mmCIF file with all atom_site columns, C-alpha atoms in Angstrom:
data_model
loop_
_atom_site.group_PDB
_atom_site.id
_atom_site.type_symbol
_atom_site.label_atom_id
_atom_site.label_alt_id
_atom_site.label_comp_id
_atom_site.label_asym_id
_atom_site.label_entity_id
_atom_site.label_seq_id
_atom_site.pdbx_PDB_ins_code
_atom_site.Cartn_x
_atom_site.Cartn_y
_atom_site.Cartn_z
_atom_site.occupancy
_atom_site.B_iso_or_equiv
_atom_site.pdbx_formal_charge
_atom_site.auth_seq_id
_atom_site.auth_comp_id
_atom_site.auth_asym_id
_atom_site.auth_atom_id
_atom_site.pdbx_PDB_model_num
ATOM 1   C CA . MET C 1 1   ? -57.568 -30.057 -2.552  1.00 0.00 ? 1   MET C CA 1
ATOM 2   C CA . VAL C 1 2   ? -53.768 -30.769 -4.778  1.00 0.00 ? 2   VAL C CA 1
ATOM 3   C CA . ALA C 1 3   ? -53.454 -27.420 -4.323  1.00 0.00 ? 3   ALA C CA 1
ATOM 4   C CA . LEU C 1 4   ? -54.318 -27.136 -0.563  1.00 0.00 ? 4   LEU C CA 1
ATOM 5   C CA . VAL C 1 5   ? -52.339 -30.716 0.080   1.00 0.00 ? 5   VAL C CA 1
ATOM 6   C CA . SER C 1 6   ? -49.159 -28.541 -1.195  1.00 0.00 ? 6   SER C CA 1
ATOM 7   C CA . SER C 1 7   ? -49.337 -25.436 0.742   1.00 0.00 ? 7   SER C CA 1
ATOM 8   C CA . LEU C 1 8   ? -49.604 -27.368 3.840   1.00 0.00 ? 8   LEU C CA 1
ATOM 9   C CA . THR C 1 9   ? -46.813 -29.924 3.194   1.00 0.00 ? 9   THR C CA 1
ATOM 10  C CA . ALA C 1 10  ? -44.610 -26.515 3.087   1.00 0.00 ? 10  ALA C CA 1
ATOM 11  C CA . SER C 1 11  ? -46.309 -26.009 7.025   1.00 0.00 ? 11  SER C CA 1
ATOM 12  C CA . ALA C 1 12  ? -45.967 -29.635 8.007   1.00 0.00 ? 12  ALA C CA 1
ATOM 13  C CA . GLN C 1 13  ? -43.032 -29.254 10.752  1.00 0.00 ? 13  GLN C CA 1
ATOM 14  C CA . PHE C 1 14  ? -42.328 -27.006 13.519  1.00 0.00 ? 14  PHE C CA 1
ATOM 15  C CA . TYR C 1 15  ? -38.824 -25.487 13.652  1.00 0.00 ? 15  TYR C CA 1
ATOM 16  C CA . PRO C 1 16  ? -38.517 -22.518 15.910  1.00 0.00 ? 16  PRO C CA 1
ATOM 17  C CA . ASP C 1 17  ? -34.658 -22.724 16.472  1.00 0.00 ? 17  ASP C CA 1
ATOM 18  C CA . GLY C 1 18  ? -33.219 -24.699 13.549  1.00 0.00 ? 18  GLY C CA 1
ATOM 19  C CA . ARG C 1 19  ? -34.640 -28.379 14.827  1.00 0.00 ? 19  ARG C CA 1
ATOM 20  C CA . PRO C 1 20  ? -37.851 -30.133 15.091  1.00 0.00 ? 20  PRO C CA 1
ATOM 21  C CA . ILE C 1 21  ? -40.045 -30.278 18.028  1.00 0.00 ? 21  ILE C CA 1
ATOM 22  C CA . HIS C 1 22  ? -41.715 -33.124 18.657  1.00 0.00 ? 22  HIS C CA 1
ATOM 23  C CA . PRO C 1 23  ? -45.330 -31.975 19.298  1.00 0.00 ? 23  PRO C CA 1
ATOM 24  C CA . SER C 1 24  ? -45.595 -34.399 23.006  1.00 0.00 ? 24  SER C CA 1
ATOM 25  C CA . LYS C 1 25  ? -43.097 -31.852 23.708  1.00 0.00 ? 25  LYS C CA 1
ATOM 26  C CA . ARG C 1 26  ? -44.334 -28.371 22.633  1.00 0.00 ? 26  ARG C CA 1
ATOM 27  C CA . GLY C 1 27  ? -46.322 -27.396 25.479  1.00 0.00 ? 27  GLY C CA 1
ATOM 28  C CA . ALA C 1 28  ? -42.679 -27.599 27.947  1.00 0.00 ? 28  ALA C CA 1
ATOM 29  C CA . TYR C 1 29  ? -40.756 -25.628 24.984  1.00 0.00 ? 29  TYR C CA 1
ATOM 30  C CA . TYR C 1 30  ? -43.556 -22.446 25.039  1.00 0.00 ? 30  TYR C CA 1
ATOM 31  C CA . GLN C 1 31  ? -43.333 -22.494 28.695  1.00 0.00 ? 31  GLN C CA 1
ATOM 32  C CA . GLN C 1 32  ? -39.451 -22.033 28.279  1.00 0.00 ? 32  GLN C CA 1
ATOM 33  C CA . HIS C 1 33  ? -39.619 -19.961 25.151  1.00 0.00 ? 33  HIS C CA 1
ATOM 34  C CA . PRO C 1 34  ? -42.837 -17.558 25.883  1.00 0.00 ? 34  PRO C CA 1
ATOM 35  C CA . ARG C 1 35  ? -41.379 -15.789 22.129  1.00 0.00 ? 35  ARG C CA 1
ATOM 36  C CA . HIS C 1 36  ? -43.429 -18.896 20.518  1.00 0.00 ? 36  HIS C CA 1
ATOM 37  C CA . SER C 1 37  ? -46.518 -19.030 21.211  1.00 0.00 ? 37  SER C CA 1
ATOM 38  C CA . ARG C 1 38  ? -49.314 -21.475 20.051  1.00 0.00 ? 38  ARG C CA 1
ATOM 39  C CA . HIS C 1 39  ? -50.122 -18.362 17.434  1.00 0.00 ? 39  HIS C CA 1
ATOM 40  C CA . SER C 1 40  ? -46.964 -18.349 15.866  1.00 0.00 ? 40  SER C CA 1
ATOM 41  C CA . TYR C 1 41  ? -47.102 -21.611 14.391  1.00 0.00 ? 41  TYR C CA 1
ATOM 42  C CA . THR C 1 42  ? -49.108 -23.899 12.326  1.00 0.00 ? 42  THR C CA 1
ATOM 43  C CA . ASP C 1 43  ? -49.160 -27.523 13.046  1.00 0.00 ? 43  ASP C CA 1
ATOM 44  C CA . THR C 1 44  ? -49.888 -29.403 9.881   1.00 0.00 ? 44  THR C CA 1
ATOM 45  C CA . TYR C 1 45  ? -49.756 -32.463 8.059   1.00 0.00 ? 45  TYR C CA 1
ATOM 46  C CA . SER C 1 46  ? -50.660 -34.137 4.318   1.00 0.00 ? 46  SER C CA 1
ATOM 47  C CA . GLY C 1 47  ? -50.415 -37.816 3.613   1.00 0.00 ? 47  GLY C CA 1
ATOM 48  C CA . ILE C 1 48  ? -51.699 -39.966 1.200   1.00 0.00 ? 48  ILE C CA 1
ATOM 49  C CA . ARG C 1 49  ? -53.571 -42.850 1.952   1.00 0.00 ? 49  ARG C CA 1
ATOM 50  C CA . PHE C 1 50  ? -54.666 -46.657 -0.686  1.00 0.00 ? 50  PHE C CA 1
ATOM 51  C CA . GLY C 1 51  ? -56.320 -49.547 0.583   1.00 0.00 ? 51  GLY C CA 1
ATOM 52  C CA . VAL C 1 52  ? -59.377 -51.764 0.735   1.00 0.00 ? 52  VAL C CA 1
ATOM 53  C CA . GLY C 1 53  ? -62.737 -52.028 1.904   1.00 0.00 ? 53  GLY C CA 1
ATOM 54  C CA . ILE C 1 54  ? -65.340 -54.333 2.732   1.00 0.00 ? 54  ILE C CA 1
ATOM 55  C CA . ALA C 1 55  ? -68.968 -52.908 2.012   1.00 0.00 ? 55  ALA C CA 1
ATOM 56  C CA . THR C 1 56  ? -72.203 -54.331 3.026   1.00 0.00 ? 56  THR C CA 1
ATOM 57  C CA . VAL C 1 57  ? -76.147 -52.561 2.183   1.00 0.00 ? 57  VAL C CA 1
ATOM 58  C CA . ASN C 1 58  ? -78.622 -52.974 4.984   1.00 0.00 ? 58  ASN C CA 1
ATOM 59  C CA . SER C 1 59  ? -81.980 -52.432 4.379   1.00 0.00 ? 59  SER C CA 1
ATOM 60  C CA . ASP C 1 60  ? -85.603 -53.031 4.923   1.00 0.00 ? 60  ASP C CA 1
ATOM 61  C CA . SER C 1 61  ? -85.795 -53.754 1.231   1.00 0.00 ? 61  SER C CA 1
ATOM 62  C CA . PRO C 1 62  ? -85.354 -57.185 0.337   1.00 0.00 ? 62  PRO C CA 1
ATOM 63  C CA . TYR C 1 63  ? -84.161 -56.364 -3.498  1.00 0.00 ? 63  TYR C CA 1
ATOM 64  C CA . LEU C 1 64  ? -81.627 -53.940 -1.409  1.00 0.00 ? 64  LEU C CA 1
ATOM 65  C CA . ASP C 1 65  ? -80.381 -55.820 1.180   1.00 0.00 ? 65  ASP C CA 1
ATOM 66  C CA . GLY C 1 66  ? -77.173 -57.270 0.944   1.00 0.00 ? 66  GLY C CA 1
ATOM 67  C CA . ASN C 1 67  ? -76.170 -60.335 2.638   1.00 0.00 ? 67  ASN C CA 1
ATOM 68  C CA . LYS C 1 68  ? -73.036 -60.644 1.388   1.00 0.00 ? 68  LYS C CA 1
ATOM 69  C CA . ALA C 1 69  ? -70.388 -57.772 1.222   1.00 0.00 ? 69  ALA C CA 1
ATOM 70  C CA . ARG C 1 70  ? -68.277 -55.972 -1.680  1.00 0.00 ? 70  ARG C CA 1
ATOM 71  C CA . THR C 1 71  ? -64.562 -55.630 -1.898  1.00 0.00 ? 71  THR C CA 1
ATOM 72  C CA . GLY C 1 72  ? -62.994 -52.851 -3.383  1.00 0.00 ? 72  GLY C CA 1
ATOM 73  C CA . PHE C 1 73  ? -60.845 -49.614 -3.876  1.00 0.00 ? 73  PHE C CA 1
ATOM 74  C CA . TYR C 1 74  ? -60.202 -47.572 -0.793  1.00 0.00 ? 74  TYR C CA 1
ATOM 75  C CA . GLY C 1 75  ? -58.194 -44.318 -0.796  1.00 0.00 ? 75  GLY C CA 1
ATOM 76  C CA . GLY C 1 76  ? -57.260 -40.612 -1.132  1.00 0.00 ? 76  GLY C CA 1
ATOM 77  C CA . LEU C 1 77  ? -55.611 -37.631 0.194   1.00 0.00 ? 77  LEU C CA 1
ATOM 78  C CA . ALA C 1 78  ? -55.299 -36.385 3.473   1.00 0.00 ? 78  ALA C CA 1
ATOM 79  C CA . VAL C 1 79  ? -54.850 -33.237 5.601   1.00 0.00 ? 79  VAL C CA 1
ATOM 80  C CA . GLY C 1 80  ? -54.712 -32.473 9.500   1.00 0.00 ? 80  GLY C CA 1
ATOM 81  C CA . VAL C 1 81  ? -54.181 -29.648 11.537  1.00 0.00 ? 81  VAL C CA 1
ATOM 82  C CA . GLY C 1 82  ? -53.339 -29.045 15.395  1.00 0.00 ? 82  GLY C CA 1
ATOM 83  C CA . LEU C 1 83  ? -55.995 -27.687 17.042  1.00 0.00 ? 83  LEU C CA 1
ATOM 84  C CA . SER C 1 84  ? -53.764 -26.779 20.479  1.00 0.00 ? 84  SER C CA 1
ATOM 85  C CA . ALA C 1 85  ? -49.625 -26.329 21.187  1.00 0.00 ? 85  ALA C CA 1
ATOM 86  C CA . GLN C 1 86  ? -49.788 -28.589 24.310  1.00 0.00 ? 86  GLN C CA 1
ATOM 87  C CA . THR C 1 87  ? -52.533 -31.381 23.313  1.00 0.00 ? 87  THR C CA 1
ATOM 88  C CA . PRO C 1 88  ? -52.016 -33.081 20.356  1.00 0.00 ? 88  PRO C CA 1
ATOM 89  C CA . ILE C 1 89  ? -55.676 -33.059 18.921  1.00 0.00 ? 89  ILE C CA 1
ATOM 90  C CA . TYR C 1 90  ? -55.863 -33.062 15.199  1.00 0.00 ? 90  TYR C CA 1
ATOM 91  C CA . LEU C 1 91  ? -58.808 -32.044 12.637  1.00 0.00 ? 91  LEU C CA 1
ATOM 92  C CA . GLU C 1 92  ? -58.096 -34.160 9.485   1.00 0.00 ? 92  GLU C CA 1
ATOM 93  C CA . SER C 1 93  ? -60.220 -34.057 6.438   1.00 0.00 ? 93  SER C CA 1
ATOM 94  C CA . GLY C 1 94  ? -59.571 -34.895 3.111   1.00 0.00 ? 94  GLY C CA 1
ATOM 95  C CA . ILE C 1 95  ? -60.876 -36.861 -0.286  1.00 0.00 ? 95  ILE C CA 1
ATOM 96  C CA . TYR C 1 96  ? -61.214 -40.120 -0.869  1.00 0.00 ? 96  TYR C CA 1
ATOM 97  C CA . TYR C 1 97  ? -62.186 -42.469 -3.808  1.00 0.00 ? 97  TYR C CA 1
ATOM 98  C CA . SER C 1 98  ? -64.593 -45.224 -1.856  1.00 0.00 ? 98  SER C CA 1
ATOM 99  C CA . GLN C 1 99  ? -65.782 -48.214 -3.619  1.00 0.00 ? 99  GLN C CA 1
ATOM 100 C CA . LYS C 1 100 ? -69.220 -49.492 -1.153  1.00 0.00 ? 100 LYS C CA 1
ATOM 101 C CA . GLY C 1 101 ? -71.974 -51.746 -2.360  1.00 0.00 ? 101 GLY C CA 1
ATOM 102 C CA . GLY C 1 102 ? -72.703 -55.394 -1.755  1.00 0.00 ? 102 GLY C CA 1
ATOM 103 C CA . LYS C 1 103 ? -74.504 -58.684 -3.172  1.00 0.00 ? 103 LYS C CA 1
ATOM 104 C CA . SER C 1 104 ? -77.871 -59.766 -2.350  1.00 0.00 ? 104 SER C CA 1
ATOM 105 C CA . GLU C 1 105 ? -79.865 -63.488 -3.149  1.00 0.00 ? 105 GLU C CA 1
ATOM 106 C CA . THR C 1 106 ? -83.615 -63.255 -2.522  1.00 0.00 ? 106 THR C CA 1
ATOM 107 C CA . GLY C 1 107 ? -86.475 -65.619 -3.751  1.00 0.00 ? 107 GLY C CA 1
ATOM 108 C CA . GLY C 1 108 ? -83.773 -67.122 -6.174  1.00 0.00 ? 108 GLY C CA 1
ATOM 109 C CA . GLU C 1 109 ? -82.987 -63.466 -7.393  1.00 0.00 ? 109 GLU C CA 1
ATOM 110 C CA . LYS C 1 110 ? -79.426 -62.152 -7.261  1.00 0.00 ? 110 LYS C CA 1
ATOM 111 C CA . PHE C 1 111 ? -78.277 -58.543 -7.198  1.00 0.00 ? 111 PHE C CA 1
ATOM 112 C CA . SER C 1 112 ? -75.379 -56.985 -6.481  1.00 0.00 ? 112 SER C CA 1
ATOM 113 C CA . TYR C 1 113 ? -74.617 -53.128 -5.983  1.00 0.00 ? 113 TYR C CA 1
ATOM 114 C CA . ASN C 1 114 ? -71.559 -50.994 -6.969  1.00 0.00 ? 114 ASN C CA 1
ATOM 115 C CA . LEU C 1 115 ? -71.572 -47.905 -5.329  1.00 0.00 ? 115 LEU C CA 1
ATOM 116 C CA . ASP C 1 116 ? -68.567 -45.630 -6.304  1.00 0.00 ? 116 ASP C CA 1
ATOM 117 C CA . TYR C 1 117 ? -68.417 -42.603 -3.774  1.00 0.00 ? 117 TYR C CA 1
ATOM 118 C CA . LEU C 1 118 ? -66.355 -39.189 -3.578  1.00 0.00 ? 118 LEU C CA 1
ATOM 119 C CA . GLU C 1 119 ? -65.993 -39.300 0.265   1.00 0.00 ? 119 GLU C CA 1
ATOM 120 C CA . PHE C 1 120 ? -64.788 -36.305 2.229   1.00 0.00 ? 120 PHE C CA 1
ATOM 121 C CA . PRO C 1 121 ? -64.550 -36.958 5.698   1.00 0.00 ? 121 PRO C CA 1
ATOM 122 C CA . VAL C 1 122 ? -63.988 -35.280 9.092   1.00 0.00 ? 122 VAL C CA 1
ATOM 123 C CA . VAL C 1 123 ? -62.709 -36.377 12.004  1.00 0.00 ? 123 VAL C CA 1
ATOM 124 C CA . PHE C 1 124 ? -61.015 -35.838 15.668  1.00 0.00 ? 124 PHE C CA 1
ATOM 125 C CA . LYS C 1 125 ? -57.480 -37.398 15.936  1.00 0.00 ? 125 LYS C CA 1
ATOM 126 C CA . TYR C 1 126 ? -55.704 -38.096 19.023  1.00 0.00 ? 126 TYR C CA 1
ATOM 127 C CA . LYS C 1 127 ? -51.915 -38.874 18.508  1.00 0.00 ? 127 LYS C CA 1
ATOM 128 C CA . ALA C 1 128 ? -50.075 -40.215 21.396  1.00 0.00 ? 128 ALA C CA 1
ATOM 129 C CA . TYR C 1 129 ? -46.497 -40.585 21.364  1.00 0.00 ? 129 TYR C CA 1
ATOM 130 C CA . VAL C 1 130 ? -45.346 -44.224 22.588  1.00 0.00 ? 130 VAL C CA 1
ATOM 131 C CA . GLY C 1 131 ? -41.802 -43.364 21.533  1.00 0.00 ? 131 GLY C CA 1
ATOM 132 C CA . ASP C 1 132 ? -39.865 -40.819 19.417  1.00 0.00 ? 132 ASP C CA 1
ATOM 133 C CA . LYS C 1 133 ? -41.292 -42.125 15.992  1.00 0.00 ? 133 LYS C CA 1
ATOM 134 C CA . LEU C 1 134 ? -44.083 -44.329 17.191  1.00 0.00 ? 134 LEU C CA 1
ATOM 135 C CA . SER C 1 135 ? -47.414 -43.068 17.649  1.00 0.00 ? 135 SER C CA 1
ATOM 136 C CA . VAL C 1 136 ? -51.151 -44.710 18.030  1.00 0.00 ? 136 VAL C CA 1
ATOM 137 C CA . GLU C 1 137 ? -53.798 -42.082 16.391  1.00 0.00 ? 137 GLU C CA 1
ATOM 138 C CA . PRO C 1 138 ? -57.544 -43.356 17.174  1.00 0.00 ? 138 PRO C CA 1
ATOM 139 C CA . PHE C 1 139 ? -60.272 -40.641 16.178  1.00 0.00 ? 139 PHE C CA 1
ATOM 140 C CA . VAL C 1 140 ? -63.822 -40.314 15.522  1.00 0.00 ? 140 VAL C CA 1
ATOM 141 C CA . GLY C 1 141 ? -66.086 -37.863 13.533  1.00 0.00 ? 141 GLY C CA 1
ATOM 142 C CA . GLY C 1 142 ? -68.349 -38.113 10.580  1.00 0.00 ? 142 GLY C CA 1
ATOM 143 C CA . PHE C 1 143 ? -67.944 -38.421 6.327   1.00 0.00 ? 143 PHE C CA 1
ATOM 144 C CA . PHE C 1 144 ? -70.165 -37.034 3.800   1.00 0.00 ? 144 PHE C CA 1
ATOM 145 C CA . SER C 1 145 ? -70.352 -38.648 -0.117  1.00 0.00 ? 145 SER C CA 1
ATOM 146 C CA . CYS C 1 146 ? -71.691 -38.062 -3.208  1.00 0.00 ? 146 CYS C CA 1
ATOM 147 C CA . GLY C 1 147 ? -71.984 -41.013 -5.715  1.00 0.00 ? 147 GLY C CA 1
ATOM 148 C CA . VAL C 1 148 ? -70.259 -41.004 -8.894  1.00 0.00 ? 148 VAL C CA 1
ATOM 149 C CA . ALA C 1 149 ? -70.519 -44.125 -10.402 1.00 0.00 ? 149 ALA C CA 1
ATOM 150 C CA . GLY C 1 150 ? -72.134 -47.526 -10.081 1.00 0.00 ? 150 GLY C CA 1
ATOM 151 C CA . LYS C 1 151 ? -74.176 -50.413 -11.539 1.00 0.00 ? 151 LYS C CA 1
ATOM 152 C CA . ILE C 1 152 ? -76.958 -52.644 -10.631 1.00 0.00 ? 152 ILE C CA 1
ATOM 153 C CA . LYS C 1 153 ? -76.683 -55.809 -11.791 1.00 0.00 ? 153 LYS C CA 1
ATOM 154 C CA . ASP C 1 154 ? -79.993 -58.027 -11.867 1.00 0.00 ? 154 ASP C CA 1
ATOM 155 C CA . TYR C 1 155 ? -78.642 -61.559 -12.568 1.00 0.00 ? 155 TYR C CA 1
ATOM 156 C CA . GLN C 1 156 ? -82.335 -63.365 -13.505 1.00 0.00 ? 156 GLN C CA 1
ATOM 157 C CA . TYR C 1 157 ? -82.730 -60.460 -15.957 1.00 0.00 ? 157 TYR C CA 1
ATOM 158 C CA . ARG C 1 158 ? -79.625 -59.965 -17.233 1.00 0.00 ? 158 ARG C CA 1
ATOM 159 C CA . GLU C 1 159 ? -79.803 -56.471 -17.162 1.00 0.00 ? 159 GLU C CA 1
ATOM 160 C CA . ALA C 1 160 ? -77.166 -53.177 -15.707 1.00 0.00 ? 160 ALA C CA 1
ATOM 161 C CA . TYR C 1 161 ? -78.508 -50.410 -14.875 1.00 0.00 ? 161 TYR C CA 1
ATOM 162 C CA . SER C 1 162 ? -77.152 -46.926 -12.861 1.00 0.00 ? 162 SER C CA 1
ATOM 163 C CA . SER C 1 163 ? -77.184 -47.512 -8.966  1.00 0.00 ? 163 SER C CA 1
ATOM 164 C CA . PHE C 1 164 ? -78.396 -43.643 -9.154  1.00 0.00 ? 164 PHE C CA 1
ATOM 165 C CA . SER C 1 165 ? -80.515 -43.259 -11.650 1.00 0.00 ? 165 SER C CA 1
ATOM 166 C CA . ASN C 1 166 ? -84.198 -41.926 -11.335 1.00 0.00 ? 166 ASN C CA 1
ATOM 167 C CA . LYS C 1 167 ? -85.669 -44.281 -13.725 1.00 0.00 ? 167 LYS C CA 1
ATOM 168 C CA . TYR C 1 168 ? -86.441 -47.416 -10.606 1.00 0.00 ? 168 TYR C CA 1
ATOM 169 C CA . ASP C 1 169 ? -87.625 -47.138 -6.691  1.00 0.00 ? 169 ASP C CA 1
ATOM 170 C CA . ASP C 1 170 ? -84.887 -49.977 -6.292  1.00 0.00 ? 170 ASP C CA 1
ATOM 171 C CA . ASN C 1 171 ? -81.437 -48.167 -6.629  1.00 0.00 ? 171 ASN C CA 1
ATOM 172 C CA . PHE C 1 172 ? -79.785 -45.318 -4.443  1.00 0.00 ? 172 PHE C CA 1
ATOM 173 C CA . GLU C 1 173 ? -79.676 -42.010 -3.700  1.00 0.00 ? 173 GLU C CA 1
ATOM 174 C CA . ARG C 1 174 ? -76.417 -39.960 -4.399  1.00 0.00 ? 174 ARG C CA 1
ATOM 175 C CA . PHE C 1 175 ? -75.885 -38.547 -1.051  1.00 0.00 ? 175 PHE C CA 1
ATOM 176 C CA . ASP C 1 176 ? -74.520 -40.057 1.952   1.00 0.00 ? 176 ASP C CA 1
ATOM 177 C CA . ALA C 1 177 ? -73.569 -39.429 5.656   1.00 0.00 ? 177 ALA C CA 1
ATOM 178 C CA . GLY C 1 178 ? -72.268 -41.122 8.562   1.00 0.00 ? 178 GLY C CA 1
ATOM 179 C CA . ILE C 1 179 ? -70.108 -41.550 11.560  1.00 0.00 ? 179 ILE C CA 1
ATOM 180 C CA . ARG C 1 180 ? -66.753 -42.829 11.169  1.00 0.00 ? 180 ARG C CA 1
ATOM 181 C CA . VAL C 1 181 ? -64.501 -44.300 13.635  1.00 0.00 ? 181 VAL C CA 1
ATOM 182 C CA . GLY C 1 182 ? -60.898 -46.005 14.133  1.00 0.00 ? 182 GLY C CA 1
ATOM 183 C CA . CYS C 1 183 ? -57.240 -46.158 14.855  1.00 0.00 ? 183 CYS C CA 1
ATOM 184 C CA . GLY C 1 184 ? -54.113 -45.247 13.005  1.00 0.00 ? 184 GLY C CA 1
ATOM 185 C CA . PHE C 1 185 ? -50.520 -46.074 13.323  1.00 0.00 ? 185 PHE C CA 1
ATOM 186 C CA . SER C 1 186 ? -47.236 -43.684 12.393  1.00 0.00 ? 186 SER C CA 1
ATOM 187 C CA . VAL C 1 187 ? -44.203 -45.109 12.563  1.00 0.00 ? 187 VAL C CA 1
ATOM 188 C CA . ASP C 1 188 ? -41.890 -42.095 11.248  1.00 0.00 ? 188 ASP C CA 1
ATOM 189 C CA . LYS C 1 189 ? -43.719 -41.420 7.659   1.00 0.00 ? 189 LYS C CA 1
ATOM 190 C CA . PHE C 1 190 ? -44.790 -44.617 7.012   1.00 0.00 ? 190 PHE C CA 1
ATOM 191 C CA . TYR C 1 191 ? -49.145 -44.295 8.203   1.00 0.00 ? 191 TYR C CA 1
ATOM 192 C CA . VAL C 1 192 ? -51.612 -48.072 8.681   1.00 0.00 ? 192 VAL C CA 1
ATOM 193 C CA . GLU C 1 193 ? -55.377 -46.962 9.623   1.00 0.00 ? 193 GLU C CA 1
ATOM 194 C CA . ALA C 1 194 ? -58.188 -49.474 10.415  1.00 0.00 ? 194 ALA C CA 1
ATOM 195 C CA . ALA C 1 195 ? -61.949 -47.387 10.241  1.00 0.00 ? 195 ALA C CA 1
ATOM 196 C CA . TYR C 1 196 ? -65.013 -47.851 9.857   1.00 0.00 ? 196 TYR C CA 1
ATOM 197 C CA . ASP C 1 197 ? -67.751 -45.941 8.250   1.00 0.00 ? 197 ASP C CA 1
ATOM 198 C CA . PHE C 1 198 ? -71.761 -46.045 9.728   1.00 0.00 ? 198 PHE C CA 1
ATOM 199 C CA . GLY C 1 199 ? -74.133 -44.840 6.920   1.00 0.00 ? 199 GLY C CA 1
ATOM 200 C CA . LEU C 1 200 ? -76.865 -42.872 8.864   1.00 0.00 ? 200 LEU C CA 1
ATOM 201 C CA . ALA C 1 201 ? -78.616 -41.274 5.593   1.00 0.00 ? 201 ALA C CA 1
ATOM 202 C CA . ASN C 1 202 ? -81.449 -43.240 4.062   1.00 0.00 ? 202 ASN C CA 1
ATOM 203 C CA . VAL C 1 203 ? -79.742 -44.120 0.822   1.00 0.00 ? 203 VAL C CA 1
ATOM 204 C CA . GLY C 1 204 ? -83.056 -45.920 -0.720  1.00 0.00 ? 204 GLY C CA 1
ATOM 205 C CA . LYS C 1 205 ? -85.728 -44.262 -3.267  1.00 0.00 ? 205 LYS C CA 1
ATOM 206 C CA . TYR C 1 206 ? -88.421 -46.295 -1.561  1.00 0.00 ? 206 TYR C CA 1
ATOM 207 C CA . SER C 1 207 ? -88.507 -44.170 1.539   1.00 0.00 ? 207 SER C CA 1
ATOM 208 C CA . PHE C 1 208 ? -90.693 -46.286 3.194   1.00 0.00 ? 208 PHE C CA 1
ATOM 209 C CA . ASP C 1 209 ? -88.048 -48.688 3.630   1.00 0.00 ? 209 ASP C CA 1
ATOM 210 C CA . ASP C 1 210 ? -84.742 -47.967 5.350   1.00 0.00 ? 210 ASP C CA 1
ATOM 211 C CA . THR C 1 211 ? -81.139 -48.575 3.896   1.00 0.00 ? 211 THR C CA 1
ATOM 212 C CA . HIS C 1 212 ? -77.678 -47.859 4.877   1.00 0.00 ? 212 HIS C CA 1
ATOM 213 C CA . THR C 1 213 ? -74.192 -48.454 3.808   1.00 0.00 ? 213 THR C CA 1
ATOM 214 C CA . GLY C 1 214 ? -71.188 -49.561 5.941   1.00 0.00 ? 214 GLY C CA 1
ATOM 215 C CA . ALA C 1 215 ? -68.001 -50.022 4.855   1.00 0.00 ? 215 ALA C CA 1
ATOM 216 C CA . ALA C 1 216 ? -64.702 -51.204 7.006   1.00 0.00 ? 216 ALA C CA 1
ATOM 217 C CA . ASN C 1 217 ? -61.703 -49.607 5.295   1.00 0.00 ? 217 ASN C CA 1
ATOM 218 C CA . ILE C 1 218 ? -57.777 -50.765 6.428   1.00 0.00 ? 218 ILE C CA 1
ATOM 219 C CA . SER C 1 219 ? -55.334 -48.521 4.178   1.00 0.00 ? 219 SER C CA 1
ATOM 220 C CA . VAL C 1 220 ? -51.262 -47.733 4.376   1.00 0.00 ? 220 VAL C CA 1
ATOM 221 C CA . GLY C 1 221 ? -49.617 -44.392 3.038   1.00 0.00 ? 221 GLY C CA 1
ATOM 222 C CA . LEU C 1 222 ? -47.313 -41.642 4.104   1.00 0.00 ? 222 LEU C CA 1
ATOM 223 C CA . ASN C 1 223 ? -47.129 -38.464 6.311   1.00 0.00 ? 223 ASN C CA 1
ATOM 224 C CA . PHE C 1 224 ? -45.589 -35.460 5.077   1.00 0.00 ? 224 PHE C CA 1
#
């Protein structure tokens, strides 16, 4: 991923005549300069993101249902590529470290669930330019996650064990997937984003109970 970001950064700007052409004006530019077809450039960008996530676990199981949120780290690398020379629509992906989970109290028992994932989002983003350097960027798509770390803490019995262990029924599957929606804002290279992940996969080991993750992520970063 680092190598991919490095290679795409070199082509992140479009300078057909030695000057940058704003993405919202490239359609008109191509009409005036047909020698620069939509296939003669690669409109890409890369970026870094750092922020926080506020996550929950919703489950039919009273032991896994989180009635309190967990706040954790959220951040990583993003890469986007333009899909049209005339319309500022982009396909964006990347790799993120996302700390999800939740906390629950039921029947006098108290649990906390730390679920740390490597997350791979794939979204379609539209960049609406409202100024020379300001853009509003709504997006929608999905995400795929692989659990890499995490602990379930049972405070009553003072126990802690892996969130993704096969040893217990009341823990979690390693893989998750769902829908991501959100909106970003760019001012020159500075970027701010708010997104929500709706987990659709049943991540509970016990198949008769539906268990899903959810997380609101807020991040800042730079685009190159």
